[in-house]
mmCIF file of C-alpha atoms in Angstrom:
data_model
loop_
_atom_site.group_PDB
_atom_site.id
_atom_site.type_symbol
_atom_site.label_atom_id
_atom_site.label_comp_id
_atom_site.label_asym_id
_atom_site.label_seq_id
_atom_site.Cartn_x
_atom_site.Cartn_y
_atom_site.Cartn_z
ATOM 1 C CA MET A 1367 -2.213 -5.395 27.293
ATOM 2 C CA SER A 1368 -5.941 -6.582 27.335
ATOM 3 C CA ASN A 1369 -7.924 -6.806 23.830
ATOM 4 C CA ALA A 1370 -9.468 -3.502 24.534
ATOM 5 C CA ALA A 1371 -6.427 -1.850 24.695
ATOM 6 C CA LEU A 1372 -5.246 -3.568 21.310
ATOM 7 C CA ARG A 1373 -8.035 -2.287 19.683
ATOM 8 C CA THR A 1374 -7.838 1.325 21.033
ATOM 9 C CA GLY A 1375 -4.204 2.100 21.861
ATOM 10 C CA ASP A 1376 -4.962 1.784 25.774
ATOM 11 C CA GLY A 1377 -1.543 2.528 27.728
ATOM 12 C CA PRO A 1378 -0.045 5.283 29.448
ATOM 13 C CA GLY A 1379 0.200 7.610 26.757
ATOM 14 C CA ALA A 1380 -3.790 6.895 25.569
ATOM 15 C CA THR A 1381 -6.332 9.653 25.848
ATOM 16 C CA GLU A 1382 -9.509 9.289 27.607
ATOM 17 C CA ASP A 1383 -11.459 8.334 24.585
ATOM 18 C CA GLU A 1384 -8.902 5.555 23.464
ATOM 19 C CA ARG A 1385 -9.382 3.891 27.209
ATOM 20 C CA THR A 1386 -12.773 3.176 26.214
ATOM 21 C CA GLY A 1387 -12.744 -0.271 25.019
ATOM 22 C CA PRO A 1388 -15.257 -1.469 22.155
ATOM 23 C CA THR A 1389 -18.458 -3.486 23.572
ATOM 24 C CA PRO A 1390 -17.841 -7.216 22.071
ATOM 25 C CA GLY A 1391 -20.984 -8.340 19.761
ATOM 26 C CA PRO A 1392 -22.047 -8.489 16.359
ATOM 27 C CA GLU A 1393 -23.911 -5.332 16.839
ATOM 28 C CA ALA A 1394 -22.109 -1.963 17.764
ATOM 29 C CA GLY A 1395 -22.869 -0.259 20.716
ATOM 30 C CA ALA A 1396 -23.067 3.745 21.878
ATOM 31 C CA GLY A 1397 -24.375 4.512 18.401
ATOM 32 C CA GLY A 1398 -22.380 2.509 15.949
ATOM 33 C CA ALA A 1399 -23.550 0.644 13.029
ATOM 34 C CA GLY A 1400 -23.874 -2.969 12.828
ATOM 35 C CA THR A 1401 -21.301 -5.070 11.338
ATOM 36 C CA ALA A 1402 -22.701 -5.294 8.185
ATOM 37 C CA ALA A 1403 -23.252 -1.682 7.877
ATOM 38 C CA PHE A 1404 -19.678 -0.922 9.040
ATOM 39 C CA GLU A 1405 -18.152 -3.252 6.452
ATOM 40 C CA ALA A 1406 -20.069 -1.501 3.767
ATOM 41 C CA ARG A 1407 -18.957 1.918 4.789
ATOM 42 C CA LEU A 1408 -15.095 0.529 4.618
ATOM 43 C CA ARG A 1409 -15.927 -1.076 1.276
ATOM 44 C CA THR A 1410 -17.374 2.151 -0.166
ATOM 45 C CA ILE A 1411 -14.205 4.034 1.047
ATOM 46 C CA ALA A 1412 -12.146 1.549 -0.640
ATOM 47 C CA ARG A 1413 -13.727 1.686 -3.714
ATOM 48 C CA GLU A 1414 -14.555 5.286 -4.261
ATOM 49 C CA ARG A 1415 -11.319 6.904 -2.812
ATOM 50 C CA TYR A 1416 -8.939 4.424 -4.255
ATOM 51 C CA HIS A 1417 -6.115 5.606 -6.646
ATOM 52 C CA ASP A 1418 -7.465 3.411 -9.374
ATOM 53 C CA ARG A 1419 -9.311 6.454 -10.272
ATOM 54 C CA HIS A 1420 -6.244 8.804 -10.396
ATOM 55 C CA PRO A 1421 -5.647 10.428 -13.662
ATOM 56 C CA PHE A 1422 -2.192 8.924 -13.749
ATOM 57 C CA ASN A 1423 -3.180 5.393 -13.153
ATOM 58 C CA VAL A 1424 -5.905 5.972 -15.614
ATOM 59 C CA ALA A 1425 -3.522 6.916 -18.164
ATOM 60 C CA MET A 1426 -1.366 4.057 -17.131
ATOM 61 C CA HIS A 1427 -3.948 1.430 -17.841
ATOM 62 C CA GLU A 1428 -4.960 3.049 -20.890
ATOM 63 C CA GLY A 1429 -1.667 2.987 -22.231
ATOM 64 C CA ARG A 1430 -1.186 6.754 -22.809
ATOM 65 C CA LEU A 1431 2.301 7.003 -20.482
ATOM 66 C CA THR A 1432 5.589 7.548 -22.308
ATOM 67 C CA PRO A 1433 8.492 5.148 -21.331
ATOM 68 C CA ASP A 1434 9.926 8.022 -19.326
ATOM 69 C CA GLN A 1435 6.580 8.680 -17.131
ATOM 70 C CA LEU A 1436 6.471 4.563 -16.579
ATOM 71 C CA ARG A 1437 9.916 4.356 -15.408
ATOM 72 C CA ARG A 1438 9.286 7.375 -13.069
ATOM 73 C CA TRP A 1439 6.340 5.653 -11.786
ATOM 74 C CA VAL A 1440 8.286 2.568 -11.104
ATOM 75 C CA LEU A 1441 11.145 4.499 -9.549
ATOM 76 C CA ASN A 1442 8.959 6.531 -6.900
ATOM 77 C CA ARG A 1443 6.915 3.477 -6.124
ATOM 78 C CA PHE A 1444 9.513 1.431 -5.112
ATOM 79 C CA HIS A 1445 9.858 3.922 -2.293
ATOM 80 C CA TYR A 1446 6.620 3.054 -1.291
ATOM 81 C CA GLN A 1447 7.006 -0.742 -1.808
ATOM 82 C CA ARG A 1448 10.448 -0.792 -0.021
ATOM 83 C CA HIS A 1449 8.754 0.653 3.295
ATOM 84 C CA ILE A 1450 5.658 -2.075 3.485
ATOM 85 C CA PRO A 1451 7.676 -4.490 5.274
ATOM 86 C CA ILE A 1452 8.731 -1.584 7.586
ATOM 87 C CA LYS A 1453 5.174 -0.662 8.415
ATOM 88 C CA ASP A 1454 4.003 -3.955 8.773
ATOM 89 C CA ALA A 1455 6.737 -4.708 11.411
ATOM 90 C CA LEU A 1456 5.468 -1.637 13.670
ATOM 91 C CA VAL A 1457 2.124 -3.123 13.338
ATOM 92 C CA LEU A 1458 3.118 -6.530 14.286
ATOM 93 C CA ALA A 1459 4.778 -5.204 17.348
ATOM 94 C CA LYS A 1460 1.445 -3.593 18.457
ATOM 95 C CA PHE A 1461 -0.222 -7.230 18.688
ATOM 96 C CA ASP A 1462 -0.377 -8.703 22.035
ATOM 97 C CA THR A 1463 -1.202 -12.339 20.740
ATOM 98 C CA ARG A 1464 1.069 -14.749 19.204
ATOM 99 C CA GLU A 1465 -1.798 -15.849 16.480
ATOM 100 C CA HIS A 1466 -2.065 -12.196 15.430
ATOM 101 C CA ARG A 1467 1.714 -11.877 14.975
ATOM 102 C CA ARG A 1468 2.403 -14.914 13.434
ATOM 103 C CA ALA A 1469 -0.313 -14.083 10.568
ATOM 104 C CA TRP A 1470 0.917 -10.638 10.270
ATOM 105 C CA LEU A 1471 4.507 -11.534 10.035
ATOM 106 C CA ARG A 1472 3.522 -13.253 6.846
ATOM 107 C CA ARG A 1473 3.264 -9.676 5.419
ATOM 108 C CA VAL A 1474 6.967 -8.938 6.113
ATOM 109 C CA ARG A 1475 8.045 -12.410 4.400
ATOM 110 C CA ASP A 1476 5.984 -11.829 1.506
ATOM 111 C CA HIS A 1477 7.681 -8.566 0.651
ATOM 112 C CA ASP A 1478 11.195 -9.390 2.148
ATOM 113 C CA GLY A 1479 11.183 -12.812 1.218
ATOM 114 C CA ARG A 1480 12.431 -15.844 3.300
ATOM 115 C CA ALA A 1481 15.869 -15.778 1.307
ATOM 116 C CA GLU A 1482 17.741 -13.523 -0.948
ATOM 117 C CA GLY A 1483 16.220 -13.098 -4.335
ATOM 118 C CA GLU A 1484 12.995 -13.764 -2.980
ATOM 119 C CA GLY A 1485 9.848 -11.753 -2.213
ATOM 120 C CA GLY A 1486 7.610 -8.517 -3.442
ATOM 121 C CA ILE A 1487 10.614 -6.095 -3.060
ATOM 122 C CA GLU A 1488 13.000 -8.331 -5.441
ATOM 123 C CA ASN A 1489 9.837 -8.476 -7.631
ATOM 124 C CA TRP A 1490 9.882 -4.869 -7.827
ATOM 125 C CA LEU A 1491 13.352 -4.298 -8.584
ATOM 126 C CA ARG A 1492 12.969 -6.679 -11.548
ATOM 127 C CA LEU A 1493 10.016 -4.715 -12.684
ATOM 128 C CA GLY A 1494 12.428 -1.871 -12.620
ATOM 129 C CA GLU A 1495 14.872 -3.658 -14.419
ATOM 130 C CA ALA A 1496 12.585 -4.732 -16.973
ATOM 131 C CA VAL A 1497 11.513 -0.829 -17.759
ATOM 132 C CA GLY A 1498 15.236 -0.251 -18.067
ATOM 133 C CA LEU A 1499 16.254 0.909 -14.547
ATOM 134 C CA ASP A 1500 19.369 -0.067 -12.553
ATOM 135 C CA ARG A 1501 18.444 -1.723 -9.231
ATOM 136 C CA ASP A 1502 21.363 0.146 -7.769
ATOM 137 C CA LEU A 1503 19.781 3.547 -8.800
ATOM 138 C CA LEU A 1504 16.113 1.933 -7.304
ATOM 139 C CA LEU A 1505 18.000 0.986 -4.087
ATOM 140 C CA SER A 1506 19.889 4.428 -3.857
ATOM 141 C CA GLY A 1507 16.492 6.369 -3.738
ATOM 142 C CA ASP A 1508 18.653 9.275 -5.154
ATOM 143 C CA ASP A 1509 15.883 10.104 -7.402
ATOM 144 C CA VAL A 1510 12.815 9.830 -5.275
ATOM 145 C CA LEU A 1511 10.387 13.042 -5.370
ATOM 146 C CA PRO A 1512 10.250 14.720 -2.004
ATOM 147 C CA GLY A 1513 6.333 14.459 -2.293
ATOM 148 C CA VAL A 1514 6.513 10.667 -2.331
ATOM 149 C CA ARG A 1515 8.854 10.873 0.306
ATOM 150 C CA LEU A 1516 6.855 13.076 2.454
ATOM 151 C CA ALA A 1517 3.608 10.700 1.450
ATOM 152 C CA VAL A 1518 5.495 7.376 2.545
ATOM 153 C CA GLU A 1519 6.959 8.956 5.745
ATOM 154 C CA GLY A 1520 3.405 10.180 6.760
ATOM 155 C CA TYR A 1521 2.101 6.744 6.162
ATOM 156 C CA VAL A 1522 4.790 4.486 8.033
ATOM 157 C CA ASN A 1523 4.591 7.294 10.954
ATOM 158 C CA PHE A 1524 0.646 6.811 11.043
ATOM 159 C CA CYS A 1525 1.265 3.298 11.810
ATOM 160 C CA ARG A 1526 4.027 3.719 14.414
ATOM 161 C CA LEU A 1527 1.922 6.215 16.275
ATOM 162 C CA GLY A 1528 -1.502 5.358 15.739
ATOM 163 C CA SER A 1529 -3.804 2.345 17.547
ATOM 164 C CA PRO A 1530 -3.679 -1.181 16.326
ATOM 165 C CA LEU A 1531 -7.031 -0.713 15.192
ATOM 166 C CA GLU A 1532 -5.885 2.320 13.066
ATOM 167 C CA ALA A 1533 -2.741 0.692 11.858
ATOM 168 C CA VAL A 1534 -4.838 -2.467 10.597
ATOM 169 C CA ALA A 1535 -7.754 -0.283 8.941
ATOM 170 C CA ALA A 1536 -5.442 1.915 6.826
ATOM 171 C CA SER A 1537 -4.024 -1.322 5.151
ATOM 172 C CA LEU A 1538 -7.737 -1.993 3.881
ATOM 173 C CA THR A 1539 -7.067 -0.201 0.331
ATOM 174 C CA GLU A 1540 -6.111 -3.922 -0.078
ATOM 175 C CA LEU A 1541 -9.842 -4.309 -0.701
ATOM 176 C CA SER A 1542 -9.546 -2.607 -4.158
ATOM 177 C CA ALA A 1543 -5.761 -4.087 -4.799
ATOM 178 C CA PRO A 1544 -6.820 -7.161 -6.417
ATOM 179 C CA GLY A 1545 -8.899 -5.473 -9.264
ATOM 180 C CA ILE A 1546 -6.236 -2.806 -10.109
ATOM 181 C CA MET A 1547 -3.613 -5.930 -10.130
ATOM 182 C CA LEU A 1548 -5.452 -7.560 -13.013
ATOM 183 C CA THR A 1549 -6.214 -4.261 -14.709
ATOM 184 C CA ARG A 1550 -2.497 -3.279 -14.572
ATOM 185 C CA ILE A 1551 -1.356 -6.653 -15.812
ATOM 186 C CA ASP A 1552 -3.699 -6.426 -18.795
ATOM 187 C CA ALA A 1553 -2.721 -3.003 -19.525
ATOM 188 C CA PHE A 1554 1.092 -3.534 -19.460
ATOM 189 C CA GLU A 1555 0.584 -6.686 -21.914
ATOM 190 C CA ARG A 1556 -1.361 -4.524 -24.178
ATOM 191 C CA HIS A 1557 -0.093 -1.564 -24.090
ATOM 192 C CA TYR A 1558 3.475 -1.840 -22.892
ATOM 193 C CA ARG A 1559 4.904 -4.757 -24.665
ATOM 194 C CA TRP A 1560 8.489 -3.347 -24.807
ATOM 195 C CA ILE A 1561 8.461 -4.579 -20.780
ATOM 196 C CA ASP A 1562 9.710 -8.202 -20.496
ATOM 197 C CA PRO A 1563 6.559 -9.912 -19.110
ATOM 198 C CA ALA A 1564 8.927 -11.707 -16.503
ATOM 199 C CA GLY A 1565 9.033 -7.914 -14.929
ATOM 200 C CA LEU A 1566 5.255 -8.205 -13.928
ATOM 201 C CA THR A 1567 5.608 -10.967 -11.536
ATOM 202 C CA TYR A 1568 4.788 -8.635 -8.561
ATOM 203 C CA PHE A 1569 1.573 -7.701 -9.872
ATOM 204 C CA ARG A 1570 0.485 -11.576 -10.464
ATOM 205 C CA ASN A 1571 1.417 -12.366 -6.840
ATOM 206 C CA ARG A 1572 -0.068 -9.489 -5.005
ATOM 207 C CA GLU A 1573 -3.490 -10.098 -6.722
ATOM 208 C CA ARG A 1574 -3.885 -13.328 -4.722
ATOM 209 C CA GLU A 1575 -1.943 -12.221 -1.659
ATOM 210 C CA GLY A 1576 -3.998 -8.774 -1.594
ATOM 211 C CA ARG A 1577 -7.325 -10.973 -1.365
ATOM 212 C CA ARG A 1578 -5.893 -12.948 1.508
ATOM 213 C CA ASP A 1579 -4.468 -9.954 3.433
ATOM 214 C CA SER A 1580 -7.573 -7.891 2.861
ATOM 215 C CA GLY A 1581 -9.779 -10.483 4.073
ATOM 216 C CA GLU A 1582 -7.590 -10.891 7.386
ATOM 217 C CA ALA A 1583 -7.358 -7.412 8.036
ATOM 218 C CA LEU A 1584 -11.028 -6.939 7.614
ATOM 219 C CA ASP A 1585 -12.159 -9.554 10.144
ATOM 220 C CA LEU A 1586 -9.826 -7.785 12.395
ATOM 221 C CA VAL A 1587 -11.346 -4.451 11.871
ATOM 222 C CA LEU A 1588 -14.822 -5.859 12.265
ATOM 223 C CA SER A 1589 -14.242 -7.572 15.277
ATOM 224 C CA TRP A 1590 -12.369 -4.643 17.168
ATOM 225 C CA ALA A 1591 -14.551 -1.883 15.922
ATOM 226 C CA THR A 1592 -17.800 -2.238 17.725
ATOM 227 C CA THR A 1593 -18.653 1.282 19.122
ATOM 228 C CA ALA A 1594 -19.133 4.231 16.999
ATOM 229 C CA ALA A 1595 -16.064 6.038 17.976
ATOM 230 C CA ASP A 1596 -14.058 3.208 16.804
ATOM 231 C CA GLN A 1597 -15.571 2.909 13.425
ATOM 232 C CA ASP A 1598 -15.052 6.448 12.865
ATOM 233 C CA ARG A 1599 -11.244 5.883 13.567
ATOM 234 C CA ALA A 1600 -11.226 2.995 11.469
ATOM 235 C CA ALA A 1601 -12.945 5.010 8.555
ATOM 236 C CA ALA A 1602 -10.773 7.856 9.107
ATOM 237 C CA ALA A 1603 -7.716 5.649 8.876
ATOM 238 C CA LEU A 1604 -8.620 4.224 5.533
ATOM 239 C CA SER A 1605 -9.360 7.496 4.361
ATOM 240 C CA PHE A 1606 -6.191 8.760 5.302
ATOM 241 C CA LYS A 1607 -4.451 6.135 3.254
ATOM 242 C CA CYS A 1608 -6.290 6.541 0.257
ATOM 243 C CA ASP A 1609 -5.132 10.042 0.557
ATOM 244 C CA VAL A 1610 -1.286 8.722 0.807
ATOM 245 C CA LEU A 1611 -1.702 6.819 -2.341
ATOM 246 C CA TRP A 1612 -3.522 9.892 -4.224
ATOM 247 C CA SER A 1613 -0.522 12.071 -2.990
ATOM 248 C CA LEU A 1614 2.126 9.795 -4.326
ATOM 249 C CA LEU A 1615 0.596 9.854 -7.778
ATOM 250 C CA ASP A 1616 0.212 13.535 -7.310
ATOM 251 C CA ALA A 1617 3.662 13.975 -6.807
ATOM 252 C CA VAL A 1618 4.551 11.674 -9.889
ATOM 253 C CA ALA A 1619 2.055 13.076 -12.084
ATOM 254 C CA HIS A 1620 2.916 16.887 -11.423
ATOM 255 C CA ALA A 1621 6.814 15.884 -11.958
ATOM 256 C CA ASP A 1622 5.691 16.730 -15.657
ATOM 257 C CA THR A 1623 5.882 20.439 -14.811
ATOM 258 C CA ALA A 1624 9.619 20.552 -13.762
ATOM 259 C CA ASP A 1625 12.199 22.181 -15.336
ATOM 260 C CA PRO A 1626 13.292 19.515 -17.992
ATOM 261 C CA ALA A 1627 16.926 20.402 -17.417
ATOM 262 C CA THR A 1628 16.952 19.730 -13.942
ATOM 263 C CA GLY A 1629 13.694 17.867 -13.225
ATOM 264 C CA PRO A 1630 12.498 14.212 -12.438
ATOM 265 C CA ASP A 1631 12.285 13.100 -16.151
ATOM 266 C CA ARG A 1632 16.093 12.988 -16.269
ATOM 267 C CA ILE A 1633 15.804 9.836 -14.800
ATOM 268 C CA ARG A 1634 18.951 7.852 -15.307
ATOM 269 C CA TRP A 1635 17.867 4.640 -17.014
ATOM 270 C CA ARG A 1636 19.706 2.059 -19.512
ATOM 271 C CA PRO A 1637 18.830 1.868 -22.967
#
């Protein structure tokens, strides 16, 4: 597979538009914006549409969530977390160079760990335990909300079926991740002191990892998307990912309106 095919998804099933490879160089052709303008466009999407502005996240960071609401978020967000390495493995399989595969493989290792008891998924399980949830419940997925399942499945399938450019561009929500991690650490330490600080390791690690990962992904997208069509596809992919994260929080927030006898607030937790 050629470099142009890697960027645009060229192959037996590609559309005619997808077979038109980007023109190399710092300035975009075919009416595309230059690199600086395109980067500014991506950063604006990541800043203005990121889920840190969602009312549920705002309430979390202001200390207004109840313990049950916080547990519900931890449980449902875990369904997203556990699918990140699956998504990244699908992205990895699209790359035709060893260098790109080696770099992206680190993301899988960051979440799955190199050995038992390591990695971001393990750290999220420990967060769950810190808020009073059994890890067996988290791993079972039994109490995950339907809307969360749909959002996560949509994102994984987007990365499965989309072009390498689109799959990588969708990850650029990480441009805003370091900021929300710092905000979240501060909020948990100030407002939710009943949570063991050891449970915040995931947030502490992702602040650093997010800066590294977003920088690498941004470099790839800027180098691949050199036509107006490529840039539009990349921007749309990033917007879609913002919608995924927003929809996930919508599902968690709206669960408050469920029937109290059967609804999601009856999450099984250990006192």
